[in-house]
PDB file of C-alpha atoms and ligand atoms in Angstrom:
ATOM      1  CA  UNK A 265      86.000 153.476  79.565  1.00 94.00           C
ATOM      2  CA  UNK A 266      86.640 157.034  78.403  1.00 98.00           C
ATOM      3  CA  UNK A 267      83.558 158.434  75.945  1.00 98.00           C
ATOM      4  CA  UNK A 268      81.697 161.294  75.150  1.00 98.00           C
ATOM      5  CA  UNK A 269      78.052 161.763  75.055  1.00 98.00           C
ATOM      6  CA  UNK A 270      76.332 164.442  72.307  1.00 98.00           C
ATOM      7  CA  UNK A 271      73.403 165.352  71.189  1.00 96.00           C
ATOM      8  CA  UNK A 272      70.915 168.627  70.731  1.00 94.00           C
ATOM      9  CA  UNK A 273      69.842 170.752  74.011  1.00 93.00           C
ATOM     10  CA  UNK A 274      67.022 168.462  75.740  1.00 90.00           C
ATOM     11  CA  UNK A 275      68.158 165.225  74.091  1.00 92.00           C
ATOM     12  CA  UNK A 276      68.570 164.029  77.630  1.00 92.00           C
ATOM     13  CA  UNK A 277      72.077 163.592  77.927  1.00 95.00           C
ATOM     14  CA  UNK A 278      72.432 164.675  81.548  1.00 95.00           C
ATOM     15  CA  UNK A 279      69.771 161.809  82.496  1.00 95.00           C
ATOM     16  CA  UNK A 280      71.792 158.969  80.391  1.00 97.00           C
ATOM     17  CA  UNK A 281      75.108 160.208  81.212  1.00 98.00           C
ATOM     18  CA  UNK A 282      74.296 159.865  85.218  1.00 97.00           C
ATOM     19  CA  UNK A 283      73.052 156.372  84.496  1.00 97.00           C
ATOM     20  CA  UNK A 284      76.153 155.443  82.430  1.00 97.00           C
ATOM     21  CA  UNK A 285      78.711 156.833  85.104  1.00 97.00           C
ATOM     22  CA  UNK A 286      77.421 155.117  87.589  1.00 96.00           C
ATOM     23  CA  UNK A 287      77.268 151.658  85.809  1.00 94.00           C
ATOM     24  CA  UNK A 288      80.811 152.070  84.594  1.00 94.00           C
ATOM     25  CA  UNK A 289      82.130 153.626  87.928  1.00 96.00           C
ATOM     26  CA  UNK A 290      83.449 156.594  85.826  1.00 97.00           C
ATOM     27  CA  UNK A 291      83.051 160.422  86.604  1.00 98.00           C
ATOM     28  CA  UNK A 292      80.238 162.095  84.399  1.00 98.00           C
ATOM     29  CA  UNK A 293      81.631 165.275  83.677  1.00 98.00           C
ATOM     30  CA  UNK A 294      78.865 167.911  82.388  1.00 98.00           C
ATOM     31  CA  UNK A 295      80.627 171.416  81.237  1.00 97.00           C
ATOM     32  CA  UNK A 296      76.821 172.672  81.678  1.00 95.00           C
ATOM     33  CA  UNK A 297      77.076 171.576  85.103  1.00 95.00           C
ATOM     34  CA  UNK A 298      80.585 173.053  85.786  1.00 96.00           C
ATOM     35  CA  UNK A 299      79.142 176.553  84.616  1.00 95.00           C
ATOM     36  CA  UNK A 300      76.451 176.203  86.813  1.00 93.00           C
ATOM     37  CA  UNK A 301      77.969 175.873  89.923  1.00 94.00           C
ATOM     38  CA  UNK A 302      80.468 178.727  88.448  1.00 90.00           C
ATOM     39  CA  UNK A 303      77.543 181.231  87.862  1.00 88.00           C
ATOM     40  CA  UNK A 304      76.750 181.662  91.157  1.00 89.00           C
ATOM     41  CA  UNK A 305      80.047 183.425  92.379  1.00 90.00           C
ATOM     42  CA  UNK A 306      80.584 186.927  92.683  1.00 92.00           C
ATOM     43  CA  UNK A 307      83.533 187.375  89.965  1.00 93.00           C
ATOM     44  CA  UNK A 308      83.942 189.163  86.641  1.00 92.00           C
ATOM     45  CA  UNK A 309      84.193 185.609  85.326  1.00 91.00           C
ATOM     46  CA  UNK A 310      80.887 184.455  86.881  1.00 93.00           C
ATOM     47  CA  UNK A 311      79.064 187.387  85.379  1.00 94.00           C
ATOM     48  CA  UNK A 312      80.433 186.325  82.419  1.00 93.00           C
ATOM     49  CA  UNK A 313      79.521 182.947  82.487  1.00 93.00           C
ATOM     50  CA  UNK A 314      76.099 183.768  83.463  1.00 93.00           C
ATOM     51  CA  UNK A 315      75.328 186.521  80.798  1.00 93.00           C
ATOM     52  CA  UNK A 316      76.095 184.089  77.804  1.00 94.00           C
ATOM     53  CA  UNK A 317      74.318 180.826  79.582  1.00 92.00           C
ATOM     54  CA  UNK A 318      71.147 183.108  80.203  1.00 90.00           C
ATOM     55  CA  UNK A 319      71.577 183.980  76.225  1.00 92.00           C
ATOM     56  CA  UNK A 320      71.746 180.414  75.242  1.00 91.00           C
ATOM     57  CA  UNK A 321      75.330 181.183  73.476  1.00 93.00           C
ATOM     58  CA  UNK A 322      78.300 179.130  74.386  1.00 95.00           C
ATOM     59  CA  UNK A 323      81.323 180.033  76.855  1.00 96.00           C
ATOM     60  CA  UNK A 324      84.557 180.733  75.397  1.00 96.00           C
ATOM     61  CA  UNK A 325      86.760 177.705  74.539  1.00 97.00           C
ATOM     62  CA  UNK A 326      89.423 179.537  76.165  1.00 97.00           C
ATOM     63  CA  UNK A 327      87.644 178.853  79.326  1.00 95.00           C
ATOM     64  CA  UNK A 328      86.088 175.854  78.892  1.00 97.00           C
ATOM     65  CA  UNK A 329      89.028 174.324  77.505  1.00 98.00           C
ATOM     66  CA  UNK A 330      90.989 175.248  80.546  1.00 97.00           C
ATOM     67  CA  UNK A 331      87.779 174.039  83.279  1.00 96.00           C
ATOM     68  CA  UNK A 332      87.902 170.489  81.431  1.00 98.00           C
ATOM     69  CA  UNK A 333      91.608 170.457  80.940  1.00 97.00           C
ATOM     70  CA  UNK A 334      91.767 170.774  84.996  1.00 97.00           C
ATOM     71  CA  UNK A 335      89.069 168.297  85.660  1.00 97.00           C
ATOM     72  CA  UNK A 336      90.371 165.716  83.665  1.00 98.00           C
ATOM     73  CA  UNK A 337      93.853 166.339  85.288  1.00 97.00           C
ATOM     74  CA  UNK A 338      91.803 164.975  88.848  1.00 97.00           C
ATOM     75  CA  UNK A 339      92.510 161.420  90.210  1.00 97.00           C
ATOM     76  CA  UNK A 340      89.717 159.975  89.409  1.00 97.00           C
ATOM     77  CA  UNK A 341      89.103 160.503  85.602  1.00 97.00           C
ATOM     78  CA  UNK A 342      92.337 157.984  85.668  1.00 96.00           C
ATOM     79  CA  UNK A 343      90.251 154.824  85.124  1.00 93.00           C
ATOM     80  CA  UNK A 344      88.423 156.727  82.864  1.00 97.00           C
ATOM     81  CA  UNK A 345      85.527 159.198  82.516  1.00 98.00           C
ATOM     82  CA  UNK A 346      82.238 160.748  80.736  1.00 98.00           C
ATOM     83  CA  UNK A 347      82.175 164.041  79.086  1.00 98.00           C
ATOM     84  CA  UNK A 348      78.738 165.615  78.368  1.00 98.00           C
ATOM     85  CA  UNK A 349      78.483 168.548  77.002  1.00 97.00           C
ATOM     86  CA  UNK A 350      81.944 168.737  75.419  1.00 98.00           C
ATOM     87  CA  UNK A 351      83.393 169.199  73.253  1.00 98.00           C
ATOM     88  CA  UNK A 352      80.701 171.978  71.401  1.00 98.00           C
ATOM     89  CA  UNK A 353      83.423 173.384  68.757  1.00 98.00           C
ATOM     90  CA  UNK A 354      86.224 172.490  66.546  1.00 98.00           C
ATOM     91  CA  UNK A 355      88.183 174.065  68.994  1.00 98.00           C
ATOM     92  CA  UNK A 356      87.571 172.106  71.801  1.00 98.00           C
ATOM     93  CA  UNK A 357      87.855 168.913  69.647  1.00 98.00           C
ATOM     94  CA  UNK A 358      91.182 170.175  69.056  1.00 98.00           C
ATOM     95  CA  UNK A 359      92.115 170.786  72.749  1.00 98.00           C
ATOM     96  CA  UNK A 360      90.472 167.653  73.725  1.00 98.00           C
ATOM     97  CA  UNK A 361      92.434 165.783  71.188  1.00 98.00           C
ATOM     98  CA  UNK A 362      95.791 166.881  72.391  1.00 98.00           C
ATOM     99  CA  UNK A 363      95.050 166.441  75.977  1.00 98.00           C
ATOM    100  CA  UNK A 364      94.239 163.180  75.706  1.00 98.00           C
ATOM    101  CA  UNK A 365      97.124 162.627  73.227  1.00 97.00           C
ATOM    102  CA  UNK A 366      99.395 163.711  76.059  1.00 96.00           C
ATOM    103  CA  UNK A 367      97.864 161.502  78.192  1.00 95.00           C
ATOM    104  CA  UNK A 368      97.665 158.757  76.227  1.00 96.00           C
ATOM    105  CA  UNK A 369      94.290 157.397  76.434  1.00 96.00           C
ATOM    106  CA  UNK A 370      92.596 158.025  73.597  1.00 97.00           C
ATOM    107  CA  UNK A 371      88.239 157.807  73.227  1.00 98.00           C
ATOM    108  CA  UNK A 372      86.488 154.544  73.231  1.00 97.00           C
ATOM    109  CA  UNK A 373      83.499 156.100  72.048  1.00 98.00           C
ATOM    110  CA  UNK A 374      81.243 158.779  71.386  1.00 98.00           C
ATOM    111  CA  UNK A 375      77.607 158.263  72.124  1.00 98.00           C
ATOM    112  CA  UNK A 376      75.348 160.559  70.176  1.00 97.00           C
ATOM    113  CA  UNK A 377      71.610 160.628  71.104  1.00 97.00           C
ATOM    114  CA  UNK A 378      69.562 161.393  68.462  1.00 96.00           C
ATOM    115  CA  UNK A 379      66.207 163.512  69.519  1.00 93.00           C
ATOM    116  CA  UNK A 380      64.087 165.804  66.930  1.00 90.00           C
ATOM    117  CA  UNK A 381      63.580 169.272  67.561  1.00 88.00           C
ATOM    118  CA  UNK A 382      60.175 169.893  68.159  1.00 89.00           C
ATOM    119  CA  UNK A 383      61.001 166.500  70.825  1.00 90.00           C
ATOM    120  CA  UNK A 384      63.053 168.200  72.584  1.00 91.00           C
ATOM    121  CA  UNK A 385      61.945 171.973  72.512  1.00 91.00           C
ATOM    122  CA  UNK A 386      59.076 170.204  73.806  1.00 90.00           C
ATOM    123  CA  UNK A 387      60.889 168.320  76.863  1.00 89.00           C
ATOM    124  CA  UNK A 388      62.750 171.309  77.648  1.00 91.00           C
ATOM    125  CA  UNK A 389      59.554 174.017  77.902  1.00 91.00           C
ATOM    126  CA  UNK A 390      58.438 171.541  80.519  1.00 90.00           C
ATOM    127  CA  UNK A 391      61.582 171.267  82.194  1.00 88.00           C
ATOM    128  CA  UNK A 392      61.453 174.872  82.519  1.00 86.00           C
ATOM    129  CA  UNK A 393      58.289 174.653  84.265  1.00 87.00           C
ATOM    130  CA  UNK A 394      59.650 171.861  86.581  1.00 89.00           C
ATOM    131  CA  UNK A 395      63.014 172.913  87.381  1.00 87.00           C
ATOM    132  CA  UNK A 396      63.198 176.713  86.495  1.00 80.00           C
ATOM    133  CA  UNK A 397      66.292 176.785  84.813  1.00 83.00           C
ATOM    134  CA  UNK A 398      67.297 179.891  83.406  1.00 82.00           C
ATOM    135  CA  UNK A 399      68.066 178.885  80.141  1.00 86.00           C
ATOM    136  CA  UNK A 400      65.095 176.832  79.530  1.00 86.00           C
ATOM    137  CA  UNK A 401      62.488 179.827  78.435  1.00 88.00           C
ATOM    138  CA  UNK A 402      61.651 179.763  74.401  1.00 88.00           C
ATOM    139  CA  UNK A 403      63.255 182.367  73.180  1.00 89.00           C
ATOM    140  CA  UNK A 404      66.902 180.698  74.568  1.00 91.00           C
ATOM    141  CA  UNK A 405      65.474 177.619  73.566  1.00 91.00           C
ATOM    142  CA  UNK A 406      65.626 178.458  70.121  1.00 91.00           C
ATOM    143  CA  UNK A 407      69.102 179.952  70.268  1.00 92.00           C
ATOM    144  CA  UNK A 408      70.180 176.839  71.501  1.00 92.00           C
ATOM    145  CA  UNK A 409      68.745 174.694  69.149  1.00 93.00           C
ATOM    146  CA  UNK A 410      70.321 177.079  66.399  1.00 93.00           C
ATOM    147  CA  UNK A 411      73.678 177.356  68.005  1.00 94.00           C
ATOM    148  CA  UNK A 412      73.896 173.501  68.660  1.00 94.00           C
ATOM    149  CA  UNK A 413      73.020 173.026  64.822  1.00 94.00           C
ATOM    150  CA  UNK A 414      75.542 175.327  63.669  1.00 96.00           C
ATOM    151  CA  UNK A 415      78.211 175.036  65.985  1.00 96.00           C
ATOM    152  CA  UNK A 416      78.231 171.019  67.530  1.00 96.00           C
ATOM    153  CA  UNK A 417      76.009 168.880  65.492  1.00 96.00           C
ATOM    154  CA  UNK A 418      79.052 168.642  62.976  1.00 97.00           C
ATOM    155  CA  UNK A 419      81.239 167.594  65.425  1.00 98.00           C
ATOM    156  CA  UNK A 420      79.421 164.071  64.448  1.00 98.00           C
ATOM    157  CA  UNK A 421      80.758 163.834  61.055  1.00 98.00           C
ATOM    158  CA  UNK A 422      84.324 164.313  62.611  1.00 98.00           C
ATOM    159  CA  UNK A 423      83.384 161.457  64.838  1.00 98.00           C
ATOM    160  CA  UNK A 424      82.028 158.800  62.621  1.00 97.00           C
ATOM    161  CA  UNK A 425      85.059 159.350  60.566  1.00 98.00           C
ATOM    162  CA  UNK A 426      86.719 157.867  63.037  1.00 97.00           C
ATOM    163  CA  UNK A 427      84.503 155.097  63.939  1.00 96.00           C
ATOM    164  CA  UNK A 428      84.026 156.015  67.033  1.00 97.00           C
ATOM    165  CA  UNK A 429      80.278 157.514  66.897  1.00 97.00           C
ATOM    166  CA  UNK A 430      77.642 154.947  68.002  1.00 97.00           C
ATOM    167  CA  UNK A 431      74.220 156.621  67.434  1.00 97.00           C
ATOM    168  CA  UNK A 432      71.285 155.521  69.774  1.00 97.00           C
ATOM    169  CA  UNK A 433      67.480 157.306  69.670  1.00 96.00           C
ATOM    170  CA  UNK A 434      66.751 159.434  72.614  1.00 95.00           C
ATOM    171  CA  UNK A 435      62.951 159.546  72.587  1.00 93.00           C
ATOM    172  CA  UNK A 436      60.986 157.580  74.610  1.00 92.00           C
ATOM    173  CA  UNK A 437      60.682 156.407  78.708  1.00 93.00           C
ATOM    174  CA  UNK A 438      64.474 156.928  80.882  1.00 95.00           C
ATOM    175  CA  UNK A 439      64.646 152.634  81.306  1.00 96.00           C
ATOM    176  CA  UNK A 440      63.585 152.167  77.130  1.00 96.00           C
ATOM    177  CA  UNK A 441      66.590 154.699  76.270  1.00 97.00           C
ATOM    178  CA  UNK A 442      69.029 153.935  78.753  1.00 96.00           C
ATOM    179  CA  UNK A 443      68.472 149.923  77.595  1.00 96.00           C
ATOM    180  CA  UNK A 444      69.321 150.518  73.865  1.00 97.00           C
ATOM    181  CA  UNK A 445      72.394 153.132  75.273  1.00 97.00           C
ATOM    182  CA  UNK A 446      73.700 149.944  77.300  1.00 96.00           C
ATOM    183  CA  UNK A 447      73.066 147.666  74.473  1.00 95.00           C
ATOM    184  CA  UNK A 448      74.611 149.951  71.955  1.00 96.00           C
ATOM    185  CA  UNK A 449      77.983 150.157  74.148  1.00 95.00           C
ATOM    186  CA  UNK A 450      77.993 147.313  74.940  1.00 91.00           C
ATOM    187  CA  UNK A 451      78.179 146.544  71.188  1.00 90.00           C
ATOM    188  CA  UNK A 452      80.785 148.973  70.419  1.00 90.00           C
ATOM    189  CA  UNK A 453      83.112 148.530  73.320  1.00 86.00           C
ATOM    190  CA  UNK A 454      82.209 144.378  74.133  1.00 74.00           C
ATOM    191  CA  UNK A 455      80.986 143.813  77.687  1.00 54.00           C
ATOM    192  CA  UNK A 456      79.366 145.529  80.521  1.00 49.00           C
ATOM    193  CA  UNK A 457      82.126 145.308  82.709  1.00 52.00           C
ATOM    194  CA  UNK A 458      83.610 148.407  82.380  1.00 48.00           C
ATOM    195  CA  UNK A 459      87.222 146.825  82.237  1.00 51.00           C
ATOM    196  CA  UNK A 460      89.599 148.436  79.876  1.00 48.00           C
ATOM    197  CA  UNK A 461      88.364 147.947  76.560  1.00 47.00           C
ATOM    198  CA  UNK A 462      91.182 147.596  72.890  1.00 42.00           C
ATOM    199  CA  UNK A 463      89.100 148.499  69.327  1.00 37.00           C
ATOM    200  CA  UNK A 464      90.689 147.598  66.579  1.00 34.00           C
TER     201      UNK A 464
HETATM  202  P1  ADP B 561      71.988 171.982  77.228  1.00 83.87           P
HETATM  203  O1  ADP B 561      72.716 170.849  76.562  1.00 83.87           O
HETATM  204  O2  ADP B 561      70.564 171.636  77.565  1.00 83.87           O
HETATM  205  O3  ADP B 561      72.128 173.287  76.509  1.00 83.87           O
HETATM  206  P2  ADP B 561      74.032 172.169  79.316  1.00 83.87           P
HETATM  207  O4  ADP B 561      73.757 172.099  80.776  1.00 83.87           O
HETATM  208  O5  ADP B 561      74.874 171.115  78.728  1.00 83.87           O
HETATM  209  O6  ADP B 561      72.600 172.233  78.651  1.00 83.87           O
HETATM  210  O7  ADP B 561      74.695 173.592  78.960  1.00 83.87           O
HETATM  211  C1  ADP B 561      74.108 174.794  79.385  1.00 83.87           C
HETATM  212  C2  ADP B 561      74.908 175.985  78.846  1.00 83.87           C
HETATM  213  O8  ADP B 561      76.270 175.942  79.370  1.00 83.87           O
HETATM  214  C3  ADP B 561      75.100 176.061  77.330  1.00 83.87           C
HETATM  215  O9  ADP B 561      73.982 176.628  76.683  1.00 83.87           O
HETATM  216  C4  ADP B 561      76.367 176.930  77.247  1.00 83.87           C
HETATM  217  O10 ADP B 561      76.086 178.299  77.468  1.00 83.87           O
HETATM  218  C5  ADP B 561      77.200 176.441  78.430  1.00 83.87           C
HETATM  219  N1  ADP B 561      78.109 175.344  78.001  1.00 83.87           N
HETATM  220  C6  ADP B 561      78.039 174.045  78.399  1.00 83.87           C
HETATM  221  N2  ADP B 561      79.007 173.314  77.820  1.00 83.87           N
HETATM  222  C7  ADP B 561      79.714 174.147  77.019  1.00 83.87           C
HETATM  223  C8  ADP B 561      80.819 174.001  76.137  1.00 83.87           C
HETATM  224  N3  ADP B 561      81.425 172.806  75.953  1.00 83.87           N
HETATM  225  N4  ADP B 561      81.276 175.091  75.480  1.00 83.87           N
HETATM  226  C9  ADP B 561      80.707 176.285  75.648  1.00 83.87           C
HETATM  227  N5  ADP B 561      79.643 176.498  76.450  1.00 83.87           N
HETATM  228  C10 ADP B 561      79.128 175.455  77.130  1.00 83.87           C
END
């Protein structure tokens, strides 16, 4: 099973993404996480990385073409994988496109979850008081939400033109949105089994 999952800053992704790796046996693969981990070091690169995340603007696709590139080049994205967080831009569509090309194993699916904004400014201002990220105070808040609306959410249309975008509502409890996620995939790719799935 090879998908991706999208949606608007706070739309929960990370939480249904962990949930549908694990059912599947696949690798989740967050780019948000990746940079993360990256900000920490004591590099040019990592400053970098940590001046635009703390802005709320998106790394270059330079580099995050290259960090997913190299992750999906690992062992275990073999039997497939699930990419959150990319791609964010034409350009990483592109990328993504021929890497997979070249590997031959094109998307099953992409998963979109589908949150309003006020939702999920909402959900993020508390997870800023929960988990302290550095991105989550209003002011990058908003950036994100603009950025994502400018930048990603048109990714979709590029998407559903290919029948592969399965659209699924984000709002509500974890278990109510991770039950119509399953049901939803299940739907698109037939079964829960995670075995290799042909659409037509
Ligand atoms: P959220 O979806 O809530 O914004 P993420 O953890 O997915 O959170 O991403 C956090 C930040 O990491 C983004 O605001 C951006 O700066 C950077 N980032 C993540 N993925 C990408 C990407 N595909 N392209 C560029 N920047 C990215």
């Amino acid at each position: 099973m090879r998908l991706l999952i999208m949606g608007p800053p706070g739309a929960g992704k990370g939480t249904q993404a962990k949930l549908i790796a694990e059912h599947y046996g696949i690798p989740a693969i967050s780019t948000g996480d990746m940079f993360r981990a990256m900000k920490t070091a004591d590099t040019p690169l990592a400053q970098q990385v940590r001046e635009i995340m703390n802005s709320g603007g998106y790394v270059s696709d330079e580099i995050t073409n290259q960090i997913v590139a190299e992750r999906l080049a690992q062992s275990d994205c073999d039997a497939g994988f699930l990419l959150d967080g990319y791609p964010r831009t034409t350009a990483q569509v592109n990328t993504l496109d021929a890497v997979l090309d070249k590997r031959g194993t094109p998307l099953d699916v992409v998963l979109s979850l589908l949150a309003d904004e006020d939702a999920v400014v909402a959900r993020l201002l508390k997870r800023a008081e929960t988990e302290g990220r550095a991105d989550d105070n209003e002011e990058t808040i908003r950036v994100r939400q603009h950025v994502y609306a400018e930048q990603t959410a048109p990714l979709l249309d590029v998407y559903r033109s290919r029948e592969l975008l399965v659209e699924v509502d984000g709002l509500g409890e974890i278990d109510e949105v991770s039950e119509r996620v399953f049901t939803a995939l299940d739907s698109a790719v037939g079964g829960r089994d995670g075995s290799p799935v042909t659409r037509n």
